[in-house]
């Protein structure tokens, strides 16, 4: 049993995490350029301006901006069929509201896309992966204003028209789903999505609801525009999802686990079912949250349903009504699962969770899915002979891909690709570290900024290469 021949094996990357060259080619500052590096337990910080004695990892990252040819050649050598990359909005509209796009920015992505096509790697382009021009935060109140939606749509129209014929699969947003008025969130999540810190928000529930609504609306409006430009275009949106398991078989735990899992779905419902969900409006009404929903918005939801759903899967979580604050070490506030191992960054490793999630999402919408991110962040050491023996990563991927195969081959889930995060070591989004490495390709770059940027294939590189060549037959 193997995957279909046209299954899209590959990887996912994001501009701010690997391009570097933050002030080259006419690029403006984006929110991530003012986000310092942190570490596990010591959050990244936002600064109002660039401070000379602080380290901002996006500024140089792994210098993909200048080394993309070498990196793409390595992806091609592994046998990649697709690469998901993001276009940095601030390379195209440096201030966010410029009258004309920045030609040097458009040219850069032409070169990258052409290089991918040369190697027969399909580019799948994310239009928003946390790269928000600072001008939009400063002058338009980020995603809290409707002007920002219009500026985003102008950016979308510009790039989709520019790369028409070269790119046909588009992703409107990456992981807009982590903010919800029902729960407290960390500053990191609200900052990476909207350039705003949760702790500084005055009316937290209302602000989160407005951000979530406006981004959802921006996505459905973008879908329509992308299809109008070329009817061959396929449009998806990517969500970061985690199944929650009940801690006990107490019905209250089961109910809570259901509520925790489903909380991240209201935007997917809005994008798949043609209207902003009534249950969410009911919840907002009870909480005193007001949304301005116009007739034009209602039409946009009807017209902007997605062709596919992208899933980012890293971990599962546990729900308990008797939850003890101290036990809540797991990410997203869930309890620790004693049956699962954790990564060095405390993320549970749960391959079966991937099969669970794929079935859950597929049976809800019955539309094509693609895994847009999955991978293991770990500390990699170079041994004396210069090799990187990352057997733990091979083990992680082997187990997750086995579950993916079961979902596809045994359960009938329509999943058309697996894009591993991040195929080359890059900056961690949540901690800003280089030390948290995901890649098949090691990059000599360290948290103090040192390193000569040499690329070294790890042991997992050949493993993935063989896996792709066999179509997953050996899983
Ligand atoms: C996803 C993001 O949530 O998780 C990526 O889309 C991110 O941008 C990835 O890099 C892994 O998280 P981290 O914090 O380990 O980089």
PDB file of C-alpha atoms and ligand atoms in Angstrom, residues 14 16-17 84 129-130 174-175 178 189 240 312 314 347 373 377 421 426-431 436 438, ligand 1:
ATOM      1  CA  UNK A  14       7.655  31.142   6.202  1.00  0.00           C
ATOM      2  CA  UNK A  16      10.157  35.908   8.375  1.00  0.00           C
ATOM      3  CA  UNK A  17      11.649  32.680   9.714  1.00  0.00           C
ATOM      4  CA  UNK A  84       4.703  25.985   0.839  1.00  0.00           C
ATOM      5  CA  UNK A 129       2.136  34.000   7.741  1.00  0.00           C
ATOM      6  CA  UNK A 130       2.576  36.609  10.506  1.00  0.00           C
ATOM      7  CA  UNK A 174      -1.703  30.714   8.458  1.00  0.00           C
ATOM      8  CA  UNK A 175      -3.177  29.786  11.835  1.00  0.00           C
ATOM      9  CA  UNK A 178      -5.296  30.648  18.105  1.00  0.00           C
ATOM     10  CA  UNK A 189       0.068  34.556  19.861  1.00  0.00           C
ATOM     11  CA  UNK A 240      -3.190  24.915  13.708  1.00  0.00           C
ATOM     12  CA  UNK A 312      -0.800  22.164  11.023  1.00  0.00           C
ATOM     13  CA  UNK A 314       2.121  19.216  16.335  1.00  0.00           C
ATOM     14  CA  UNK A 347       5.073  19.612  23.090  1.00  0.00           C
ATOM     15  CA  UNK A 373       2.962  21.567   8.960  1.00  0.00           C
ATOM     16  CA  UNK A 377      11.745  20.844  17.134  1.00  0.00           C
ATOM     17  CA  UNK A 421       7.791  21.925   8.900  1.00  0.00           C
ATOM     18  CA  UNK A 426      14.949  28.121  10.604  1.00  0.00           C
ATOM     19  CA  UNK A 427      13.946  30.544  13.364  1.00  0.00           C
ATOM     20  CA  UNK A 428      11.289  29.280  15.787  1.00  0.00           C
ATOM     21  CA  UNK A 429       8.142  31.399  15.621  1.00  0.00           C
ATOM     22  CA  UNK A 430       7.185  31.039  19.275  1.00  0.00           C
ATOM     23  CA  UNK A 431      10.611  31.359  20.911  1.00  0.00           C
ATOM     24  CA  UNK A 436      14.880  24.572  18.236  1.00  0.00           C
ATOM     25  CA  UNK A 438      13.189  21.084  12.698  1.00  0.00           C
TER      26      UNK A 438
HETATM   27  C1  LIG B   1       3.258  26.857  13.524  1.00  0.00           C
HETATM   28  C2  LIG B   1       3.626  28.080  12.741  1.00  0.00           C
HETATM   29  O1  LIG B   1       2.306  27.189  14.452  1.00  0.00           O
HETATM   30  O2  LIG B   1       4.248  26.260  14.294  1.00  0.00           O
HETATM   31  C3  LIG B   1       5.088  28.138  12.305  1.00  0.00           C
HETATM   32  O3  LIG B   1       2.806  28.185  11.617  1.00  0.00           O
HETATM   33  C4  LIG B   1       5.950  27.694  13.461  1.00  0.00           C
HETATM   34  O4  LIG B   1       5.375  29.446  11.887  1.00  0.00           O
HETATM   35  C5  LIG B   1       5.574  26.265  13.811  1.00  0.00           C
HETATM   36  O5  LIG B   1       7.304  27.820  13.225  1.00  0.00           O
HETATM   37  C6  LIG B   1       6.440  25.636  14.878  1.00  0.00           C
HETATM   38  O6  LIG B   1       6.453  26.424  15.998  1.00  0.00           O
HETATM   39  P1  LIG B   1       7.797  26.951  16.637  1.00  0.00           P
HETATM   40  O7  LIG B   1       7.399  27.899  17.664  1.00  0.00           O
HETATM   41  O8  LIG B   1       8.468  25.750  17.185  1.00  0.00           O
HETATM   42  O9  LIG B   1       8.577  27.573  15.539  1.00  0.00           O
END
